[in-house]
PDB file of N, CA and C in Angstrom:
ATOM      1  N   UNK A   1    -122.460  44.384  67.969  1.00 61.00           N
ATOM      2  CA  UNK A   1    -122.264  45.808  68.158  1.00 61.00           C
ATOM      3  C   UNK A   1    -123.306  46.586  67.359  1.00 61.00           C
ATOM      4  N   UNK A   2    -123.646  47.930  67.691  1.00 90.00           N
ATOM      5  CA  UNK A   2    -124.782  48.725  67.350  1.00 90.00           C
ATOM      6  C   UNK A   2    -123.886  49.722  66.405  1.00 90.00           C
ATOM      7  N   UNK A   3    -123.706  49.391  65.374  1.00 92.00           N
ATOM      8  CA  UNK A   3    -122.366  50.217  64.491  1.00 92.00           C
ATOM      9  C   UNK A   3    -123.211  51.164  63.733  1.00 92.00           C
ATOM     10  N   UNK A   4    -124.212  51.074  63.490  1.00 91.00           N
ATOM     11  CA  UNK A   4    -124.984  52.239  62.860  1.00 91.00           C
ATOM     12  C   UNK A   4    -125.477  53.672  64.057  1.00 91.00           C
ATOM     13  N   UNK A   5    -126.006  52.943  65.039  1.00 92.00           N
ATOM     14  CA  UNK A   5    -126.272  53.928  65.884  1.00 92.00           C
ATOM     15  C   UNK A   5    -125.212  54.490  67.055  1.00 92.00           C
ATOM     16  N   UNK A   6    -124.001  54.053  66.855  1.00 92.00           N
ATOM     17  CA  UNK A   6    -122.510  53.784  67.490  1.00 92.00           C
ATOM     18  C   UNK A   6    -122.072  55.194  66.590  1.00 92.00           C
ATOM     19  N   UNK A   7    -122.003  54.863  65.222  1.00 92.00           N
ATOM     20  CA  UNK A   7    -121.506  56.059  64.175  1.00 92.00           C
ATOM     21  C   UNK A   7    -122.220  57.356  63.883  1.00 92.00           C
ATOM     22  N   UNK A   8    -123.792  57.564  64.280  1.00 93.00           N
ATOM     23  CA  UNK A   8    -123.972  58.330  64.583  1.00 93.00           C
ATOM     24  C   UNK A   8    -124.083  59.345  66.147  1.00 93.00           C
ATOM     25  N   UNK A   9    -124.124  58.711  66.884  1.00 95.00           N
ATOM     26  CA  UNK A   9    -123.739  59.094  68.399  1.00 95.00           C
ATOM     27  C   UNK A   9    -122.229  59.812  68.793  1.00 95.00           C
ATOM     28  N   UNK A  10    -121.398  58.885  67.969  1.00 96.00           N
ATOM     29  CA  UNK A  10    -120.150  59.277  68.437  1.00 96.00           C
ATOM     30  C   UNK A  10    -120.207  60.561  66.950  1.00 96.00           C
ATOM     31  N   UNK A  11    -120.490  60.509  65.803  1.00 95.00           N
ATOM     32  CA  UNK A  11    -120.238  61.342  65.030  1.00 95.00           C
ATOM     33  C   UNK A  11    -121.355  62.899  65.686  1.00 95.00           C
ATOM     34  N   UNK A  12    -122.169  62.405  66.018  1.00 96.00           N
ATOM     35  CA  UNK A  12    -122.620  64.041  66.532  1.00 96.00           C
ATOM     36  C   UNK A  12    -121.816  64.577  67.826  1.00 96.00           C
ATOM     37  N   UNK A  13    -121.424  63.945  68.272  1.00 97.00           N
ATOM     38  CA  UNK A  13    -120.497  64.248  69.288  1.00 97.00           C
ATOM     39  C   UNK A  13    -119.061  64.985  69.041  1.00 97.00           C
ATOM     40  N   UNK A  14    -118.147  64.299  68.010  1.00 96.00           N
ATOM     41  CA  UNK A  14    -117.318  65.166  67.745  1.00 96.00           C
ATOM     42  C   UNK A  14    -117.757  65.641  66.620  1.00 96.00           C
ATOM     43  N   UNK A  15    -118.607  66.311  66.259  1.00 96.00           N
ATOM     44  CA  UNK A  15    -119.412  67.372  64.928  1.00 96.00           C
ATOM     45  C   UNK A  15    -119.334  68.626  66.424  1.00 96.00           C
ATOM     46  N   UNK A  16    -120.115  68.104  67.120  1.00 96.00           N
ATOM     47  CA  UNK A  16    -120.368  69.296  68.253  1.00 96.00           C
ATOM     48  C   UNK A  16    -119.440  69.531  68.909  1.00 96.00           C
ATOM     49  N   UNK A  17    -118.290  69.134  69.412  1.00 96.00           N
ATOM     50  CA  UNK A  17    -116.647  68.900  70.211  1.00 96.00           C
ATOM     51  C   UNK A  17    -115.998  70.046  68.751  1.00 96.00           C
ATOM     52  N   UNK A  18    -115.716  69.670  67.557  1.00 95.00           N
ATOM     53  CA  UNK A  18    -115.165  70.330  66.628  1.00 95.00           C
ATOM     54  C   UNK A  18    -115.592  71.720  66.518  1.00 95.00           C
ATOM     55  N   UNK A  19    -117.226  71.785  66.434  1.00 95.00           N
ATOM     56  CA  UNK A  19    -117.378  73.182  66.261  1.00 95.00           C
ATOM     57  C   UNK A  19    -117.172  74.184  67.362  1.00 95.00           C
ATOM     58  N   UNK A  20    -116.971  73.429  68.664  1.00 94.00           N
ATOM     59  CA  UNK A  20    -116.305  74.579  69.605  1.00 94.00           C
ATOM     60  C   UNK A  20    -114.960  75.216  69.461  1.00 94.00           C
ATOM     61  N   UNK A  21    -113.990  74.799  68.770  1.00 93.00           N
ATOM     62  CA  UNK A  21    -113.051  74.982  68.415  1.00 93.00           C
ATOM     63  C   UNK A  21    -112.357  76.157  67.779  1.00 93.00           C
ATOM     64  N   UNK A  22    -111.840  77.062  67.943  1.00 90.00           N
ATOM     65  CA  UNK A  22    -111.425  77.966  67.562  1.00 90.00           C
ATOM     66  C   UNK A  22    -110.218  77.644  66.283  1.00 90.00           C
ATOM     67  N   UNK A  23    -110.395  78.057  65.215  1.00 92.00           N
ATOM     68  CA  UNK A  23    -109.146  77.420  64.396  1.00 92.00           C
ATOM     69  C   UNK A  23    -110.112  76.555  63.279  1.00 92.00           C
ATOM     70  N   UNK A  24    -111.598  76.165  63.500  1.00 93.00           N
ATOM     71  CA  UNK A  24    -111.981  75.116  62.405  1.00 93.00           C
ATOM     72  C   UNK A  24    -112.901  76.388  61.856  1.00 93.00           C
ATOM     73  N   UNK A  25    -113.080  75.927  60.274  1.00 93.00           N
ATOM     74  CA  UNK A  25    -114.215  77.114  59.547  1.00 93.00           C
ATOM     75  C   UNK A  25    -115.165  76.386  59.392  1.00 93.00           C
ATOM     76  N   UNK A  26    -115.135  75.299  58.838  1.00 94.00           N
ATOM     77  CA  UNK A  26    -116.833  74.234  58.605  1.00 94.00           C
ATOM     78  C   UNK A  26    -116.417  73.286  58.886  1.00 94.00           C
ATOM     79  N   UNK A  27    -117.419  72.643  58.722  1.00 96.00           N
ATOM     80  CA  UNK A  27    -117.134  70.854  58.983  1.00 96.00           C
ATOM     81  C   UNK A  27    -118.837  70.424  58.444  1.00 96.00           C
ATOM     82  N   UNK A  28    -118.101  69.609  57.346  1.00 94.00           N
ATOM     83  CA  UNK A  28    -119.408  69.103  56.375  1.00 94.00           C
ATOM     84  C   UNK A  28    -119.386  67.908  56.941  1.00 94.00           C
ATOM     85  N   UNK A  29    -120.265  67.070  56.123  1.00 93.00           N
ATOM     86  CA  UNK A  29    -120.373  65.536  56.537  1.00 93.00           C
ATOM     87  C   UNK A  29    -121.515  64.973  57.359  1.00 93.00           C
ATOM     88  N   UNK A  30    -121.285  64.030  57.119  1.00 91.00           N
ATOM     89  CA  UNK A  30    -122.613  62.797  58.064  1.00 91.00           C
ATOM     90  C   UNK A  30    -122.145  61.830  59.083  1.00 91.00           C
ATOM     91  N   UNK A  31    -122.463  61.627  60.489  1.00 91.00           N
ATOM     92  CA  UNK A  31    -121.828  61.036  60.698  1.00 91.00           C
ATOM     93  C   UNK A  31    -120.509  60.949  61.224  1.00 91.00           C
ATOM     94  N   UNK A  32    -119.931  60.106  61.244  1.00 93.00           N
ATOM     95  CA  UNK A  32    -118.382  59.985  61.157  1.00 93.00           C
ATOM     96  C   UNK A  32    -117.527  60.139  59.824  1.00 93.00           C
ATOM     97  N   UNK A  33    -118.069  60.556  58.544  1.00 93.00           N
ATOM     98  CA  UNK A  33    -116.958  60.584  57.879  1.00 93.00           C
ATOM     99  C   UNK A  33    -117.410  62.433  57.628  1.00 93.00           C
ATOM    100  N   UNK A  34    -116.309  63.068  58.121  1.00 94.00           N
ATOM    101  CA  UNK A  34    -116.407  64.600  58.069  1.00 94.00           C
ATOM    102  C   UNK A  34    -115.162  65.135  57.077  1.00 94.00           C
ATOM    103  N   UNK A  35    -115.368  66.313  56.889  1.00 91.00           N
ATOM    104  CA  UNK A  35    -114.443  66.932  56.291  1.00 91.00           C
ATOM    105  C   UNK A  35    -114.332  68.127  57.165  1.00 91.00           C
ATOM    106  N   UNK A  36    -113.295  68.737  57.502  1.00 92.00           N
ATOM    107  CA  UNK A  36    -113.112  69.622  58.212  1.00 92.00           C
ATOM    108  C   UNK A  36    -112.304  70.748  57.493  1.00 92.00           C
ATOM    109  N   UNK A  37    -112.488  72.065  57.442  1.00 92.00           N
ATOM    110  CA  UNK A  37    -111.603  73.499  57.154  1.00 92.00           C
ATOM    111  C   UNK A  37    -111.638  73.689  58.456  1.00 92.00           C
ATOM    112  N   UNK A  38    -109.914  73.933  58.223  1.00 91.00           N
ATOM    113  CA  UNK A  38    -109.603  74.732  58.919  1.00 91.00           C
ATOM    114  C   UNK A  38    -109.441  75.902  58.634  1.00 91.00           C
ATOM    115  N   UNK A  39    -108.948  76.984  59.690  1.00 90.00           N
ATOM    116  CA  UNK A  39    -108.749  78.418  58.925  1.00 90.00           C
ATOM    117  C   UNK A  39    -107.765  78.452  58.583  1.00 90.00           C
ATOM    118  N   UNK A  40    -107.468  79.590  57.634  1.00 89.00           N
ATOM    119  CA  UNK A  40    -106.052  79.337  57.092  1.00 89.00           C
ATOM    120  C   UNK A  40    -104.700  79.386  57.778  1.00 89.00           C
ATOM    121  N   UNK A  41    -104.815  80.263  58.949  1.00 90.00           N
ATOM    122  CA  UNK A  41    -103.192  80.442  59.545  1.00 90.00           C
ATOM    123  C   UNK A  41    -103.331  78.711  60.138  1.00 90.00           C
ATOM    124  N   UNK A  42    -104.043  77.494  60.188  1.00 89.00           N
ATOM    125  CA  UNK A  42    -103.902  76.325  60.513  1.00 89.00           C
ATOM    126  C   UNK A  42    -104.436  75.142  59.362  1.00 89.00           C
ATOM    127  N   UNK A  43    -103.913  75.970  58.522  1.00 85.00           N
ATOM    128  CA  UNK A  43    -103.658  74.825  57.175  1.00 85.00           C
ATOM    129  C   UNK A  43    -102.997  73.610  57.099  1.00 85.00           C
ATOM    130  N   UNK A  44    -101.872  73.450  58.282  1.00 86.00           N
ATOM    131  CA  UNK A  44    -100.667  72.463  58.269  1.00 86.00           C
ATOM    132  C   UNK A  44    -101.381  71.804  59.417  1.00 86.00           C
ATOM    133  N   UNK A  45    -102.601  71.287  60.168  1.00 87.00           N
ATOM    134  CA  UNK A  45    -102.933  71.027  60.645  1.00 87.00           C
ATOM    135  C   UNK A  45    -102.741  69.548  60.515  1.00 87.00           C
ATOM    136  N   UNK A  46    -102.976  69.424  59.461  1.00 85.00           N
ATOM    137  CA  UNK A  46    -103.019  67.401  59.436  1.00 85.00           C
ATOM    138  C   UNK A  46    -101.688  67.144  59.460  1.00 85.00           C
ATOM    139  N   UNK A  47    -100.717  67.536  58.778  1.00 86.00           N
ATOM    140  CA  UNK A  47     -99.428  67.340  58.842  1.00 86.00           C
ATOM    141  C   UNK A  47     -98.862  67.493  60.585  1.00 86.00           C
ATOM    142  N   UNK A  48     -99.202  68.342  60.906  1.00 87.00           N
ATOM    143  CA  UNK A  48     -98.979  68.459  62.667  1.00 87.00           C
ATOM    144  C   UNK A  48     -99.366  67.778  63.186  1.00 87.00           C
ATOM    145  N   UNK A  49    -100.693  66.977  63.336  1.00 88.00           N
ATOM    146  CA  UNK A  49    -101.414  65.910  63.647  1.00 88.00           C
ATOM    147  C   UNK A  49    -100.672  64.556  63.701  1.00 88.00           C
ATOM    148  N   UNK A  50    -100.505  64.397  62.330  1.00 84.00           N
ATOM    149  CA  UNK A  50     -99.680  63.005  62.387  1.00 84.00           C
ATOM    150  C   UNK A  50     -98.030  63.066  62.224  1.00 84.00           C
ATOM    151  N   UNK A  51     -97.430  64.092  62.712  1.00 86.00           N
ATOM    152  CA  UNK A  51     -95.562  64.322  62.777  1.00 86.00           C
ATOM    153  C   UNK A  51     -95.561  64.761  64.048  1.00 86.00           C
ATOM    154  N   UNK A  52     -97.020  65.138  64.923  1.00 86.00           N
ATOM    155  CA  UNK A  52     -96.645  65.692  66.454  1.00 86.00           C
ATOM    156  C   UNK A  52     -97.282  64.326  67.357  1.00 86.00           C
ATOM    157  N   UNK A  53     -98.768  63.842  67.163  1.00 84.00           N
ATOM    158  CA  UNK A  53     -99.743  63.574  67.825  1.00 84.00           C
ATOM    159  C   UNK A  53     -99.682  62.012  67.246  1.00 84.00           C
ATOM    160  N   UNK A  54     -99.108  61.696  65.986  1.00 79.00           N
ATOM    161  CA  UNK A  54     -99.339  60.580  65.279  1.00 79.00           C
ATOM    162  C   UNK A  54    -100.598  59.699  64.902  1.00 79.00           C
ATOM    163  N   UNK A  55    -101.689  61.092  64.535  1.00 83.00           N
ATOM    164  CA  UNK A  55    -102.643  60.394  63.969  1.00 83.00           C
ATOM    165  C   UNK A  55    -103.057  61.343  62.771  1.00 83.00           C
ATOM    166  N   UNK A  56    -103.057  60.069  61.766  1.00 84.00           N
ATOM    167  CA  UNK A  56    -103.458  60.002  60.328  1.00 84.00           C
ATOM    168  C   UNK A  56    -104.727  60.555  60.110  1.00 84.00           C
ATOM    169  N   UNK A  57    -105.124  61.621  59.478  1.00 85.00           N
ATOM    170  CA  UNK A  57    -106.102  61.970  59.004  1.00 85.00           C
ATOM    171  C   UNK A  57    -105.439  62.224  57.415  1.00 85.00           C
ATOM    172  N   UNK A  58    -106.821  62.309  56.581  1.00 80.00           N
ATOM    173  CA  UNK A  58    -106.678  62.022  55.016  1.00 80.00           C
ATOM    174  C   UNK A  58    -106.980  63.568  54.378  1.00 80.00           C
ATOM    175  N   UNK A  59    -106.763  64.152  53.481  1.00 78.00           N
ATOM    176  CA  UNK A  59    -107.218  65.135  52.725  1.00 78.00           C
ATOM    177  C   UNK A  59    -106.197  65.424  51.717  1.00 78.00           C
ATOM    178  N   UNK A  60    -106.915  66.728  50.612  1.00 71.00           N
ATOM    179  CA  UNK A  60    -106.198  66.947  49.672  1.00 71.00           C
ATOM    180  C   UNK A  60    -105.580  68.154  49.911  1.00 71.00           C
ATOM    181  N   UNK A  61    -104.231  68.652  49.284  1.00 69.00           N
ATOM    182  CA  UNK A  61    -103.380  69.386  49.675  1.00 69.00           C
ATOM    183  C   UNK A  61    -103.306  69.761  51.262  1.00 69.00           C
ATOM    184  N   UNK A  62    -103.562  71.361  51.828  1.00 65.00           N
ATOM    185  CA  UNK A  62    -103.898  71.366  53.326  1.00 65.00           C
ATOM    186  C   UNK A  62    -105.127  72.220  53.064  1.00 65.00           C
ATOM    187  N   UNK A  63    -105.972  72.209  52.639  1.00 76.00           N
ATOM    188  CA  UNK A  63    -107.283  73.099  52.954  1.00 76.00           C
ATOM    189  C   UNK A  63    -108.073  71.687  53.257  1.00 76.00           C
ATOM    190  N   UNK A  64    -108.562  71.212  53.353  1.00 87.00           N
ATOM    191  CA  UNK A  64    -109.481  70.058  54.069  1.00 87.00           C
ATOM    192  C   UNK A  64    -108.702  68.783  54.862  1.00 87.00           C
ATOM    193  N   UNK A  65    -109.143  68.693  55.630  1.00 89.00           N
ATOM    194  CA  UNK A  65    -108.601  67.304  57.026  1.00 89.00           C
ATOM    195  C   UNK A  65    -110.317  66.212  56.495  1.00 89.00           C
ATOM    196  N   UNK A  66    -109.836  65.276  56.273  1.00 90.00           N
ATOM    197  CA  UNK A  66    -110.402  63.745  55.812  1.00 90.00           C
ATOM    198  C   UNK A  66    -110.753  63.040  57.291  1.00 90.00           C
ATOM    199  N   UNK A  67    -111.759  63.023  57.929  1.00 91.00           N
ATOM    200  CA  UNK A  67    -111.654  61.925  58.989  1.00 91.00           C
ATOM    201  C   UNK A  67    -113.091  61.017  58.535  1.00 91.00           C
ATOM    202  N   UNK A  68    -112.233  59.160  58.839  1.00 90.00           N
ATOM    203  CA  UNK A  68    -112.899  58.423  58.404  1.00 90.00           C
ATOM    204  C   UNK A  68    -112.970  57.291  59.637  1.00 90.00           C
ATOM    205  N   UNK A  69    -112.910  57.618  61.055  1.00 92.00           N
ATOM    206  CA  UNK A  69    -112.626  56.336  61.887  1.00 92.00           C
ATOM    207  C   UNK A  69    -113.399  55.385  61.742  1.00 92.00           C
ATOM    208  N   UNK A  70    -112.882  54.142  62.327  1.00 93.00           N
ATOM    209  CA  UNK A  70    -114.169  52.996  62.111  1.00 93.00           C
ATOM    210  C   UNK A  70    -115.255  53.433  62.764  1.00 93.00           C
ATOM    211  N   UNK A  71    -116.348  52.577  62.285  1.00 92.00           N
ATOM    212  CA  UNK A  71    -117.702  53.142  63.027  1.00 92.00           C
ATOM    213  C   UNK A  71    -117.866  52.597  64.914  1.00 92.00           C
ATOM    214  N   UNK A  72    -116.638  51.599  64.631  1.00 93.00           N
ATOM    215  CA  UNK A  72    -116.704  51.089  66.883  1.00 93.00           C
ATOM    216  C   UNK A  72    -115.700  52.126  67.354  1.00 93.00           C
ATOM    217  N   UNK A  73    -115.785  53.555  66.765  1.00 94.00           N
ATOM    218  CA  UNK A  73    -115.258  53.737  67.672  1.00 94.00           C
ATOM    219  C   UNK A  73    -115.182  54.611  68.911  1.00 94.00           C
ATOM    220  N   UNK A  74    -114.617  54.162  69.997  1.00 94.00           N
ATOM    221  CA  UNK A  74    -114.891  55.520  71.284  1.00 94.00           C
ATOM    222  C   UNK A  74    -114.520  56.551  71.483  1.00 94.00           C
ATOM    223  N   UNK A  75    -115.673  57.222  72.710  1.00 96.00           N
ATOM    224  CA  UNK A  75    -115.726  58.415  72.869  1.00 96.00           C
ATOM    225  C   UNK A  75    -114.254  58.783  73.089  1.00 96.00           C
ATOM    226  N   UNK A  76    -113.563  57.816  74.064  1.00 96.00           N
ATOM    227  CA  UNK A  76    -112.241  57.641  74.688  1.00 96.00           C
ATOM    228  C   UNK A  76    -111.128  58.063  73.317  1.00 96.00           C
ATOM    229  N   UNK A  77    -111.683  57.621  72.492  1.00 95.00           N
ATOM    230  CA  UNK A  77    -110.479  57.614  71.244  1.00 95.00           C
ATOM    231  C   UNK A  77    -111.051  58.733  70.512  1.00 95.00           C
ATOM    232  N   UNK A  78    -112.608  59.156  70.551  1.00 96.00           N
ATOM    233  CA  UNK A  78    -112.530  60.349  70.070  1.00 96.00           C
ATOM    234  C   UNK A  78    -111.787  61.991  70.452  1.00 96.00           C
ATOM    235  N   UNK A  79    -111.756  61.537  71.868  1.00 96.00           N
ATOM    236  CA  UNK A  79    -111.460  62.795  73.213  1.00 96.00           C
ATOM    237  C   UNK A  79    -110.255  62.575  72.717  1.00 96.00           C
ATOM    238  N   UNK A  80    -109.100  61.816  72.745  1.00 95.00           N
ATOM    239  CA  UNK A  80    -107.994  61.770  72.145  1.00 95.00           C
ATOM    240  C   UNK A  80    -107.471  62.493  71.245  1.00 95.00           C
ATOM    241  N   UNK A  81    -108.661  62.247  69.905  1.00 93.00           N
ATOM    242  CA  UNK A  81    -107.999  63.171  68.587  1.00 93.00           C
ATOM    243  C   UNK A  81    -108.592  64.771  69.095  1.00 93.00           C
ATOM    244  N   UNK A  82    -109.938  64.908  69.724  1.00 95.00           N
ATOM    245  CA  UNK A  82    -110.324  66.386  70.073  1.00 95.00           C
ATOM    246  C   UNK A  82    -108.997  66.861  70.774  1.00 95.00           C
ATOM    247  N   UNK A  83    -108.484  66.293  72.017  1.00 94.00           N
ATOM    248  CA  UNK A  83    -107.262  67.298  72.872  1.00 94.00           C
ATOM    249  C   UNK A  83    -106.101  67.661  72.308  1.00 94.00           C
ATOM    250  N   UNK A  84    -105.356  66.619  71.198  1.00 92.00           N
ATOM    251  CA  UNK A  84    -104.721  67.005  70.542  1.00 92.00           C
ATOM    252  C   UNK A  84    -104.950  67.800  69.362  1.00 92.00           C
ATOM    253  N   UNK A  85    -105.919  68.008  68.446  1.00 92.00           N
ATOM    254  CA  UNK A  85    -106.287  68.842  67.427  1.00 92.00           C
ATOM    255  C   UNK A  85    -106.256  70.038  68.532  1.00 92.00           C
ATOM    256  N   UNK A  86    -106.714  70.591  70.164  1.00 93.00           N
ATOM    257  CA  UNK A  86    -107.618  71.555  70.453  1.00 93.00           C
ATOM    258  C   UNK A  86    -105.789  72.084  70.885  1.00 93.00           C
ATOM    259  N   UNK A  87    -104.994  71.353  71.043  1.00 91.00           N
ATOM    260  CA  UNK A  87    -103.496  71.645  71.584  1.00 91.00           C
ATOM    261  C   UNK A  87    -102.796  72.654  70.404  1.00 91.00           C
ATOM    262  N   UNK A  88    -102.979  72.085  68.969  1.00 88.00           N
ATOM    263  CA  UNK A  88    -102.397  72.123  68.151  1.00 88.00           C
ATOM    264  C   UNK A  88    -103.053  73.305  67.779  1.00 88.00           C
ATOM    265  N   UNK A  89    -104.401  74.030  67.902  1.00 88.00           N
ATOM    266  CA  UNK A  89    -104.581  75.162  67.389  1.00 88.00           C
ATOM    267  C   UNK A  89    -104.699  76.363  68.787  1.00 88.00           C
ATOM    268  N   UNK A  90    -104.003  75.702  69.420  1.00 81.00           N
ATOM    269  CA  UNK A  90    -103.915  76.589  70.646  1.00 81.00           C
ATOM    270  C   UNK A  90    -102.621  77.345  70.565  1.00 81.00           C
ATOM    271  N   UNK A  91    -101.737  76.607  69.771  1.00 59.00           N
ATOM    272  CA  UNK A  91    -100.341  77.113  69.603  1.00 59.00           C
ATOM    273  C   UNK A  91     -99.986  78.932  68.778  1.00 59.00           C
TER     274      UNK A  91
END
């Protein structure tokens, strides 16, 4: 597998998928391991994520969302976490 050029492909992809998003303020990072703000009325974002959608993202208190997927992974599984994050700040 091409895991270096796999992790950056799929990481500019949802870097660019995220910043369309209404609801995110930055998104730092390289790659696949990002940090994401959200804005504040969607602070509880990660907690909604994994108690609605059931996926684990990492961070401290709720001002930053932690994403660290493996580097194999797909667009298929990226589109996944994008529709549900794009659901959850649609609310």
């Amino acid at each position: 597998e091409a895991l270096v050029e796999n992790a950056s492909q799929a990481g500019n992809y949802l870097q660019d998928e995220l910043s369309k998003l209404n609801g995110i303020k930055e998104i730092r990072g390289r790659g696949l391991m990002l940090g994401i703000d959200p804005a504040p009325e969607y602070s509880d974002i990660r907690d909604k994520l994994l108690f609605k959608s059931h996926i684990f993202t990492g961070g401290a208190k709720n001002n930053v969302m932690r994403l660290l997927p493996p580097l194999s992974v797909k667009k298929e599984e990226i589109d996944i976490f994008l529709k549900e994050t794009k659901k959850l700040l649609e609310v």
